PDB file of C-alpha atoms in Angstrom:
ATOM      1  CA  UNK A   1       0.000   0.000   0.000  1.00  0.00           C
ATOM      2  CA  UNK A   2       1.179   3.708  -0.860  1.00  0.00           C
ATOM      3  CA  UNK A   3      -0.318   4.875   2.136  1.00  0.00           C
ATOM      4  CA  UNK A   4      -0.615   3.870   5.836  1.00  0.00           C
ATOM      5  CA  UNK A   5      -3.546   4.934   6.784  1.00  0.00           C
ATOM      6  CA  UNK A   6      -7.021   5.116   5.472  1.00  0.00           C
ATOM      7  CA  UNK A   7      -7.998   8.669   6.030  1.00  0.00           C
ATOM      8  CA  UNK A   8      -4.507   9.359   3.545  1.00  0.00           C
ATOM      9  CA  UNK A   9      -6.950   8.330   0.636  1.00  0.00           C
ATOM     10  CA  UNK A  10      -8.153  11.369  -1.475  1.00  0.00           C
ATOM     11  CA  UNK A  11     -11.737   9.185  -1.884  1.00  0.00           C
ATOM     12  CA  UNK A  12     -12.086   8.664   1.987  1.00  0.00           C
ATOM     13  CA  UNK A  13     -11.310  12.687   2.489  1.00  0.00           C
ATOM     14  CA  UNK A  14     -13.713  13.647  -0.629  1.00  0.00           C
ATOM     15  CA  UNK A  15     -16.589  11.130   0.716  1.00  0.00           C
ATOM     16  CA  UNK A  16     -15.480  12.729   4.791  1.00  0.00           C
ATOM     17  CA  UNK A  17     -16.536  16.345   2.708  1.00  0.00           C
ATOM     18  CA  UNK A  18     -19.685  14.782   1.265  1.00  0.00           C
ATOM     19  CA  UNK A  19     -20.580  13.561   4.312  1.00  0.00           C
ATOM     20  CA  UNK A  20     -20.552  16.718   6.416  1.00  0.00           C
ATOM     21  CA  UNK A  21     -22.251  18.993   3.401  1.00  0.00           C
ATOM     22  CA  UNK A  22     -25.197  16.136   3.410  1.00  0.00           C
ATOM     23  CA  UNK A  23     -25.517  16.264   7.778  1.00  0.00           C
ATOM     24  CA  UNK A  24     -25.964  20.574   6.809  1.00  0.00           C
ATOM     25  CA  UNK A  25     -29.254  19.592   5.178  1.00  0.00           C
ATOM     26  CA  UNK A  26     -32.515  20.808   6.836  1.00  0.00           C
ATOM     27  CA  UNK A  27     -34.675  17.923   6.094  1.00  0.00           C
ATOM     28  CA  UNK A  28     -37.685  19.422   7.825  1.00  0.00           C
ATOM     29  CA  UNK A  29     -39.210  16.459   9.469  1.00  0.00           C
ATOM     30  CA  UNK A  30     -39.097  14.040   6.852  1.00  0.00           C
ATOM     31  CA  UNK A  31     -36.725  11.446   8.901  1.00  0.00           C
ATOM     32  CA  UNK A  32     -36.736   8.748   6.315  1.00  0.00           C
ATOM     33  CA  UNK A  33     -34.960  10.504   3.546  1.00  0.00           C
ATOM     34  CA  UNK A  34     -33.063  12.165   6.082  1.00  0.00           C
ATOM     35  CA  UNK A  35     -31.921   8.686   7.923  1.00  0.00           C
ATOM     36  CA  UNK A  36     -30.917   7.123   3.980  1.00  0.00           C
ATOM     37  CA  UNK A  37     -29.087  10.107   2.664  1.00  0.00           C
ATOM     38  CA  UNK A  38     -27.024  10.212   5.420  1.00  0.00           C
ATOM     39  CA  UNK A  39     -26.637   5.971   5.777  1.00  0.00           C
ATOM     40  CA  UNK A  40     -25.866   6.310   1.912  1.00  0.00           C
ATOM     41  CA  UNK A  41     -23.208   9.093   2.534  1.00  0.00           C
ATOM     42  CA  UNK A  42     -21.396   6.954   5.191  1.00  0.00           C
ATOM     43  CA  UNK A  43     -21.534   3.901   3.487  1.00  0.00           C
ATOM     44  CA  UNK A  44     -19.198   5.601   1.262  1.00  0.00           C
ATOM     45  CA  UNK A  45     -16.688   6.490   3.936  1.00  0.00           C
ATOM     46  CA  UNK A  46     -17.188   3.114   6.233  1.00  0.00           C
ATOM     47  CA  UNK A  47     -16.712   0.817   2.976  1.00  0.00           C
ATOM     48  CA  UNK A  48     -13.616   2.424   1.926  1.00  0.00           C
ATOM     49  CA  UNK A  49     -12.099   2.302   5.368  1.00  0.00           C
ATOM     50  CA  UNK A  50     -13.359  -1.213   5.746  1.00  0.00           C
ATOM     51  CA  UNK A  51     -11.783  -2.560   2.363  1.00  0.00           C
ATOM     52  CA  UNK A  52      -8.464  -0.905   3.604  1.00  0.00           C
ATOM     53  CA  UNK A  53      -8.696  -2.412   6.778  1.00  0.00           C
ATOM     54  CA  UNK A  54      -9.144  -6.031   5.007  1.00  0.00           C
ATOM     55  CA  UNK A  55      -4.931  -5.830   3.567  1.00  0.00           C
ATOM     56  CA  UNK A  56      -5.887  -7.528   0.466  1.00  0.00           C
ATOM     57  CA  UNK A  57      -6.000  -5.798  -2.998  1.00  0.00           C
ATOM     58  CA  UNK A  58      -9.102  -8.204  -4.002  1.00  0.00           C
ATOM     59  CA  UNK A  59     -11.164  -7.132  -0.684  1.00  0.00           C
ATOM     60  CA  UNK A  60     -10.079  -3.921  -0.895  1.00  0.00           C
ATOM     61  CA  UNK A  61     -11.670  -3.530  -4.621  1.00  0.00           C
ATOM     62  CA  UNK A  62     -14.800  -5.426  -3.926  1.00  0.00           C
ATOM     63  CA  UNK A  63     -14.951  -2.661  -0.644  1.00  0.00           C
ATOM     64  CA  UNK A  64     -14.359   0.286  -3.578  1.00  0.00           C
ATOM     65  CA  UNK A  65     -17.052  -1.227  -5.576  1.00  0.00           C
ATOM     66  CA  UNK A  66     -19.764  -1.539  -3.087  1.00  0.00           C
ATOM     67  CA  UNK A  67     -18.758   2.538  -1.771  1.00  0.00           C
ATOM     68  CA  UNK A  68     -19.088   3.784  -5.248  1.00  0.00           C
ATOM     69  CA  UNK A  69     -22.380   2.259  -5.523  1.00  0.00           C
ATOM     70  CA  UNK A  70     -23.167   4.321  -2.664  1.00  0.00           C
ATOM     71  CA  UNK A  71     -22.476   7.209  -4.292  1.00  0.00           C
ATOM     72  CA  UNK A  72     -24.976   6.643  -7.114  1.00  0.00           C
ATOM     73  CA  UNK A  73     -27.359   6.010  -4.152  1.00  0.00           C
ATOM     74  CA  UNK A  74     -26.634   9.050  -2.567  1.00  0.00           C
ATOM     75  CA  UNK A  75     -27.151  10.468  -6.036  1.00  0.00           C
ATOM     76  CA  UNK A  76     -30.595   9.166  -6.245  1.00  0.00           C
ATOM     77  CA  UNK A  77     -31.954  10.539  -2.732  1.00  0.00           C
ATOM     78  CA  UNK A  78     -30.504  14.112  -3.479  1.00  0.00           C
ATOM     79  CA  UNK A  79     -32.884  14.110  -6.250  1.00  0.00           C
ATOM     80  CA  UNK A  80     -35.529  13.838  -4.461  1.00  0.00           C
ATOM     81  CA  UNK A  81     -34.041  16.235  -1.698  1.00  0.00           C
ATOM     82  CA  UNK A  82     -34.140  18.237  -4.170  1.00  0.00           C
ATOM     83  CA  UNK A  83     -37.816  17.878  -5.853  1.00  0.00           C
ATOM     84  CA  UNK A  84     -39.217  17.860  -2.410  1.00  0.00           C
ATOM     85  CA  UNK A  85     -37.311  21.716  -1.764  1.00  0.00           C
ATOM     86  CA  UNK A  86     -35.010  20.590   1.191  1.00  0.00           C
ATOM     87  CA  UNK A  87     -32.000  21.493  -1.087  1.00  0.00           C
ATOM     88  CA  UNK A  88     -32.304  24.126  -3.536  1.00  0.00           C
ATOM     89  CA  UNK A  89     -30.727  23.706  -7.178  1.00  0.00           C
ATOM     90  CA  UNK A  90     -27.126  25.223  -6.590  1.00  0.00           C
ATOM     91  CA  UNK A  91     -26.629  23.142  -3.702  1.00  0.00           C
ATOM     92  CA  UNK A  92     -27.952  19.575  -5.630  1.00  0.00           C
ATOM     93  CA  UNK A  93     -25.083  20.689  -8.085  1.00  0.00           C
ATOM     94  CA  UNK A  94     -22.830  21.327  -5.558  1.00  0.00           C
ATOM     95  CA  UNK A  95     -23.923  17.507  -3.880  1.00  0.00           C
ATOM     96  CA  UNK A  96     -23.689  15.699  -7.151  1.00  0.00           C
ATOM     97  CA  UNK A  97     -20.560  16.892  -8.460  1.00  0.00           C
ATOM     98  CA  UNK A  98     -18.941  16.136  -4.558  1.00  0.00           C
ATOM     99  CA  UNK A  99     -20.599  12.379  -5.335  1.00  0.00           C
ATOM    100  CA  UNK A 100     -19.109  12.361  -8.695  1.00  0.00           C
ATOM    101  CA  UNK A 101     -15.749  13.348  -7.769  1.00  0.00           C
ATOM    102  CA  UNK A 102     -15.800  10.970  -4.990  1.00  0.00           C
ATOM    103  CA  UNK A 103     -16.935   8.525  -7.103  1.00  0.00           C
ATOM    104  CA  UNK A 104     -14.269   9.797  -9.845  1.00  0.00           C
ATOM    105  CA  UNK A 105     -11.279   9.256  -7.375  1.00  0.00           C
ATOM    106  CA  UNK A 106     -12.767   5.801  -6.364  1.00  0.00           C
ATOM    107  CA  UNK A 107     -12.577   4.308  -9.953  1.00  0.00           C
ATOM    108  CA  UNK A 108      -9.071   5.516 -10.370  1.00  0.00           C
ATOM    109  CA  UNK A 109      -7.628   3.389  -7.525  1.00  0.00           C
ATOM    110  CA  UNK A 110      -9.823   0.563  -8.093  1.00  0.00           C
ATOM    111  CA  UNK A 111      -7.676   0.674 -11.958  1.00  0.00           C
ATOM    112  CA  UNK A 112      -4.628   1.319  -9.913  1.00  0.00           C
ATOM    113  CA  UNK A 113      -5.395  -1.694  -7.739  1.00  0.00           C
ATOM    114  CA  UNK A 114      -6.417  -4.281 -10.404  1.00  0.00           C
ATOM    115  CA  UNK A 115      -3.242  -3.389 -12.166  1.00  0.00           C
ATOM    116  CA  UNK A 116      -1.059  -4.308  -9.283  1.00  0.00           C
ATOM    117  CA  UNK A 117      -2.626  -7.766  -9.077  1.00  0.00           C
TER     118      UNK A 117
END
């Protein structure tokens, strides 16, 4: 590994930024979305960290995969933060290019892994 710690990864600090912009939402009372945007956010963090914590390339991709899958979820419920007015449009931009990025960086080092099997 090029780094010795998990929160060294450029993905784990993008999703950390993610995370905290999506727990500054005002989701009125509406504690479902609320409770799966954030989940969804985390997942992203928690599954990278996890996969690093495994110490095996393989693990560690099949980790990647599952935390850039939920960015595309995270995708999907600020949507609907979005048609239900909790988030205006600047800041659904501002969410879904974070998610992209995130996503961006994860695809990178999943390539970087595979090619170092």
């Amino acid at each position: 590994m090029w780094v010795k710690n998990f929160w060294e990864l450029d993905c784990w600090k993008e999703a950390r930024i993610l995370t905290n912009r999506i727990y500054g939402i005002n989701f009125s009372r509406d504690f479902g979305l609320q409770d799966q945007i954030r989940r969804s956010s985390l997942s992203i963090m928690a599954n990278i960290a996890e996969g690093f914590g495994r110490q095996s390339n393989l693990e560690f991709i099949r980790f990647l995969d599952i935390a850039r899958a939920s960015s595309a979820e995270t995708q999907s419920h600020l949507f609907i933060s979005y048609d239900l007015k909790y988030i205006d449009e600047n800041k659904l931009n501002e969410l879904i290019s974070q998610c992209q990025k995130t996503a961006k960086i994860i695809t990178g080092l999943i390539k970087k892994l595979r090619e170092k099997k």
